[in-house]
Amino acid sequence: MRAPRGQPRLPQILAEDLRAVLARDPSVHTRVEALLHPGLTAIWLHRAAHFWYRHRAPAWWPA
């Protein structure tokens, strides 16, 4: 699926999230620390869940 015109693509969004953690969290000093940051993981999991919800992906867990 292609992103609509004017919408950023996934790599751009993920890179922006990574830059935000590096810029705003004083405890993070390297990109590796930023990648392991629990807040970044939570944001990325939320983005994935939102994508699945919007595209009506079937749930993979039992109801």
Short mmCIF file of N, CA, C and O in Angstrom, two decimals:
data_model
loop_
_atom_site.label_atom_id
_atom_site.label_comp_id
_atom_site.label_asym_id
_atom_site.label_seq_id
_atom_site.Cartn_x
_atom_site.Cartn_y
_atom_site.Cartn_z
N MET A 1 0.84 -1.17 0.00
CA MET A 1 0.00 0.00 0.00
C MET A 1 0.89 1.24 0.00
O MET A 1 1.84 1.32 0.75
N ARG A 2 0.57 2.18 -0.82
CA ARG A 2 1.36 3.39 -0.95
C ARG A 2 0.78 4.48 -0.06
O ARG A 2 -0.42 4.55 0.14
N ALA A 3 1.65 5.34 0.43
CA ALA A 3 1.20 6.49 1.23
C ALA A 3 0.60 7.52 0.29
O ALA A 3 1.11 7.74 -0.81
N PRO A 4 -0.50 8.16 0.72
CA PRO A 4 -1.07 9.23 -0.11
C PRO A 4 -0.07 10.37 -0.27
O PRO A 4 0.82 10.55 0.55
N ARG A 5 -0.25 11.12 -1.34
CA ARG A 5 0.67 12.25 -1.57
C ARG A 5 0.61 13.22 -0.39
O ARG A 5 -0.45 13.50 0.13
N GLY A 6 1.76 13.69 -0.02
CA GLY A 6 1.85 14.62 1.10
C GLY A 6 2.01 13.92 2.45
O GLY A 6 2.28 14.57 3.44
N GLN A 7 1.83 12.62 2.49
CA GLN A 7 1.97 11.86 3.73
C GLN A 7 3.39 11.31 3.81
O GLN A 7 3.90 10.78 2.83
N PRO A 8 4.03 11.42 4.97
CA PRO A 8 5.38 10.86 5.11
C PRO A 8 5.36 9.34 5.08
O PRO A 8 4.38 8.72 5.48
N ARG A 9 6.39 8.75 4.57
CA ARG A 9 6.50 7.30 4.52
C ARG A 9 7.01 6.77 5.86
O ARG A 9 7.55 7.50 6.67
N LEU A 10 6.85 5.48 6.06
CA LEU A 10 7.19 4.86 7.33
C LEU A 10 8.64 5.11 7.76
O LEU A 10 8.86 5.48 8.92
N PRO A 11 9.64 4.93 6.91
CA PRO A 11 11.01 5.20 7.37
C PRO A 11 11.20 6.64 7.86
O PRO A 11 11.93 6.87 8.83
N GLN A 12 10.54 7.58 7.21
CA GLN A 12 10.65 8.97 7.64
C GLN A 12 10.01 9.17 9.01
O GLN A 12 10.55 9.88 9.86
N ILE A 13 8.88 8.53 9.24
CA ILE A 13 8.18 8.65 10.52
C ILE A 13 9.02 8.04 11.64
O ILE A 13 9.18 8.63 12.71
N LEU A 14 9.58 6.85 11.39
CA LEU A 14 10.38 6.18 12.41
C LEU A 14 11.64 6.96 12.72
O LEU A 14 12.05 7.07 13.88
N ALA A 15 12.26 7.52 11.70
CA ALA A 15 13.47 8.34 11.91
C ALA A 15 13.13 9.60 12.70
O ALA A 15 13.90 10.02 13.58
N GLU A 16 11.98 10.19 12.44
CA GLU A 16 11.56 11.37 13.19
C GLU A 16 11.32 11.03 14.66
O GLU A 16 11.70 11.80 15.55
N ASP A 17 10.70 9.89 14.92
CA ASP A 17 10.50 9.45 16.30
C ASP A 17 11.83 9.25 17.00
O ASP A 17 12.00 9.66 18.16
N LEU A 18 12.78 8.65 16.32
CA LEU A 18 14.10 8.42 16.89
C LEU A 18 14.80 9.75 17.21
O LEU A 18 15.37 9.93 18.29
N ARG A 19 14.72 10.70 16.29
CA ARG A 19 15.32 12.02 16.53
C ARG A 19 14.65 12.73 17.70
O ARG A 19 15.31 13.42 18.48
N ALA A 20 13.34 12.55 17.84
CA ALA A 20 12.62 13.20 18.95
C ALA A 20 13.10 12.65 20.30
O ALA A 20 13.28 13.42 21.25
N VAL A 21 13.29 11.35 20.38
CA VAL A 21 13.78 10.77 21.64
C VAL A 21 15.18 11.28 21.94
O VAL A 21 15.49 11.66 23.07
N LEU A 22 16.04 11.31 20.93
CA LEU A 22 17.41 11.81 21.14
C LEU A 22 17.41 13.28 21.58
O LEU A 22 18.21 13.68 22.42
N ALA A 23 16.52 14.07 21.03
CA ALA A 23 16.50 15.50 21.34
C ALA A 23 15.85 15.82 22.67
O ALA A 23 16.25 16.77 23.35
N ARG A 24 14.85 15.02 23.08
CA ARG A 24 14.04 15.42 24.23
C ARG A 24 14.30 14.65 25.52
O ARG A 24 13.85 15.09 26.57
N ASP A 25 15.00 13.53 25.44
CA ASP A 25 15.25 12.77 26.66
C ASP A 25 16.71 12.93 27.05
O ASP A 25 17.61 12.45 26.37
N PRO A 26 16.98 13.60 28.17
CA PRO A 26 18.37 13.84 28.56
C PRO A 26 19.12 12.57 28.98
O PRO A 26 20.35 12.58 29.04
N SER A 27 18.42 11.49 29.26
CA SER A 27 19.10 10.26 29.67
C SER A 27 19.59 9.45 28.48
O SER A 27 20.34 8.49 28.65
N VAL A 28 19.16 9.82 27.27
CA VAL A 28 19.55 9.09 26.05
C VAL A 28 20.70 9.84 25.39
O VAL A 28 20.59 11.03 25.09
N HIS A 29 21.81 9.12 25.13
CA HIS A 29 22.98 9.76 24.55
C HIS A 29 23.35 9.21 23.17
O HIS A 29 24.05 9.87 22.41
N THR A 30 22.92 7.99 22.86
CA THR A 30 23.27 7.39 21.57
C THR A 30 22.01 6.86 20.89
O THR A 30 20.96 6.72 21.51
N ARG A 31 22.16 6.56 19.60
CA ARG A 31 21.03 5.99 18.86
C ARG A 31 20.64 4.61 19.39
O ARG A 31 19.47 4.25 19.38
N VAL A 32 21.61 3.85 19.84
CA VAL A 32 21.31 2.52 20.39
C VAL A 32 20.45 2.67 21.64
O VAL A 32 19.46 1.95 21.80
N GLU A 33 20.81 3.61 22.51
CA GLU A 33 20.00 3.85 23.70
C GLU A 33 18.60 4.30 23.32
O GLU A 33 17.61 3.91 23.94
N ALA A 34 18.50 5.13 22.28
CA ALA A 34 17.19 5.59 21.83
C ALA A 34 16.36 4.43 21.28
O ALA A 34 15.15 4.35 21.54
N LEU A 35 17.00 3.53 20.54
CA LEU A 35 16.27 2.38 19.99
C LEU A 35 15.75 1.46 21.09
O LEU A 35 14.71 0.81 20.93
N LEU A 36 16.45 1.40 22.21
CA LEU A 36 16.05 0.55 23.33
C LEU A 36 15.15 1.28 24.33
O LEU A 36 14.72 0.68 25.31
N HIS A 37 14.86 2.52 24.08
CA HIS A 37 14.04 3.32 24.99
C HIS A 37 12.61 2.78 25.02
O HIS A 37 12.00 2.57 23.97
N PRO A 38 12.05 2.54 26.20
CA PRO A 38 10.70 1.96 26.27
C PRO A 38 9.62 2.87 25.67
O PRO A 38 8.64 2.38 25.12
N GLY A 39 9.81 4.17 25.74
CA GLY A 39 8.82 5.08 25.15
C GLY A 39 8.77 4.97 23.64
O GLY A 39 7.70 5.02 23.03
N LEU A 40 9.92 4.81 23.02
CA LEU A 40 9.97 4.67 21.57
C LEU A 40 9.33 3.36 21.14
O LEU A 40 8.56 3.32 20.17
N THR A 41 9.60 2.30 21.88
CA THR A 41 8.98 1.01 21.58
C THR A 41 7.46 1.13 21.69
O THR A 41 6.73 0.62 20.84
N ALA A 42 6.98 1.82 22.72
CA ALA A 42 5.53 1.99 22.89
C ALA A 42 4.92 2.77 21.73
O ALA A 42 3.84 2.41 21.23
N ILE A 43 5.59 3.81 21.28
CA ILE A 43 5.08 4.60 20.16
C ILE A 43 5.00 3.75 18.90
O ILE A 43 4.00 3.76 18.17
N TRP A 44 6.06 2.98 18.63
CA TRP A 44 6.07 2.16 17.42
C TRP A 44 5.03 1.06 17.47
O TRP A 44 4.38 0.76 16.48
N LEU A 45 4.82 0.45 18.65
CA LEU A 45 3.78 -0.57 18.77
C LEU A 45 2.39 0.05 18.60
O LEU A 45 1.51 -0.55 18.00
N HIS A 46 2.22 1.26 19.11
CA HIS A 46 0.94 1.95 18.92
C HIS A 46 0.71 2.25 17.44
O HIS A 46 -0.40 2.07 16.94
N ARG A 47 1.74 2.70 16.75
CA ARG A 47 1.60 2.98 15.31
C ARG A 47 1.21 1.70 14.54
O ARG A 47 0.37 1.74 13.65
N ALA A 48 1.84 0.58 14.89
CA ALA A 48 1.52 -0.68 14.22
C ALA A 48 0.08 -1.10 14.52
O ALA A 48 -0.66 -1.50 13.61
N ALA A 49 -0.33 -1.00 15.78
CA ALA A 49 -1.69 -1.38 16.16
C ALA A 49 -2.71 -0.48 15.46
O ALA A 49 -3.75 -0.96 15.00
N HIS A 50 -2.42 0.79 15.36
CA HIS A 50 -3.33 1.72 14.68
C HIS A 50 -3.44 1.38 13.19
O HIS A 50 -4.53 1.42 12.62
N PHE A 51 -2.32 1.03 12.58
CA PHE A 51 -2.34 0.63 11.17
C PHE A 51 -3.21 -0.60 10.98
O PHE A 51 -4.06 -0.66 10.10
N TRP A 52 -3.02 -1.61 11.86
CA TRP A 52 -3.82 -2.83 11.76
C TRP A 52 -5.30 -2.54 11.97
O TRP A 52 -6.16 -3.09 11.31
N TYR A 53 -5.61 -1.66 12.91
CA TYR A 53 -7.00 -1.30 13.19
C TYR A 53 -7.63 -0.60 11.98
O TYR A 53 -8.74 -0.93 11.58
N ARG A 54 -6.91 0.36 11.40
CA ARG A 54 -7.45 1.11 10.27
C ARG A 54 -7.66 0.23 9.04
O ARG A 54 -8.55 0.49 8.24
N HIS A 55 -6.84 -0.78 8.89
CA HIS A 55 -6.95 -1.64 7.72
C HIS A 55 -7.71 -2.93 8.03
O HIS A 55 -7.68 -3.87 7.24
N ARG A 56 -8.37 -2.94 9.16
CA ARG A 56 -9.24 -4.05 9.56
C ARG A 56 -8.56 -5.40 9.50
O ARG A 56 -9.13 -6.39 9.01
N ALA A 57 -7.32 -5.43 9.94
CA ALA A 57 -6.58 -6.68 9.96
C ALA A 57 -7.22 -7.60 11.01
O ALA A 57 -7.67 -7.16 12.05
N PRO A 58 -7.27 -8.90 10.74
CA PRO A 58 -7.85 -9.81 11.72
C PRO A 58 -6.97 -9.88 12.96
O PRO A 58 -5.76 -9.79 12.89
N ALA A 59 -7.63 -10.06 14.09
CA ALA A 59 -6.90 -10.18 15.34
C ALA A 59 -6.18 -11.52 15.37
O ALA A 59 -6.72 -12.54 14.92
N TRP A 60 -4.97 -11.55 15.87
CA TRP A 60 -4.20 -12.79 15.92
C TRP A 60 -4.27 -13.43 17.30
O TRP A 60 -3.68 -14.45 17.55
N TRP A 61 -5.01 -12.80 18.22
CA TRP A 61 -5.18 -13.38 19.55
C TRP A 61 -6.60 -13.92 19.67
O TRP A 61 -7.52 -13.41 19.04
N PRO A 62 -6.80 -14.94 20.48
CA PRO A 62 -8.14 -15.50 20.62
C PRO A 62 -9.08 -14.52 21.34
O PRO A 62 -8.68 -13.81 22.25
N ALA A 63 -10.30 -14.50 20.91
CA ALA A 63 -11.30 -13.58 21.51
C ALA A 63 -11.90 -14.18 22.76
O ALA A 63 -11.86 -15.30 23.06
#
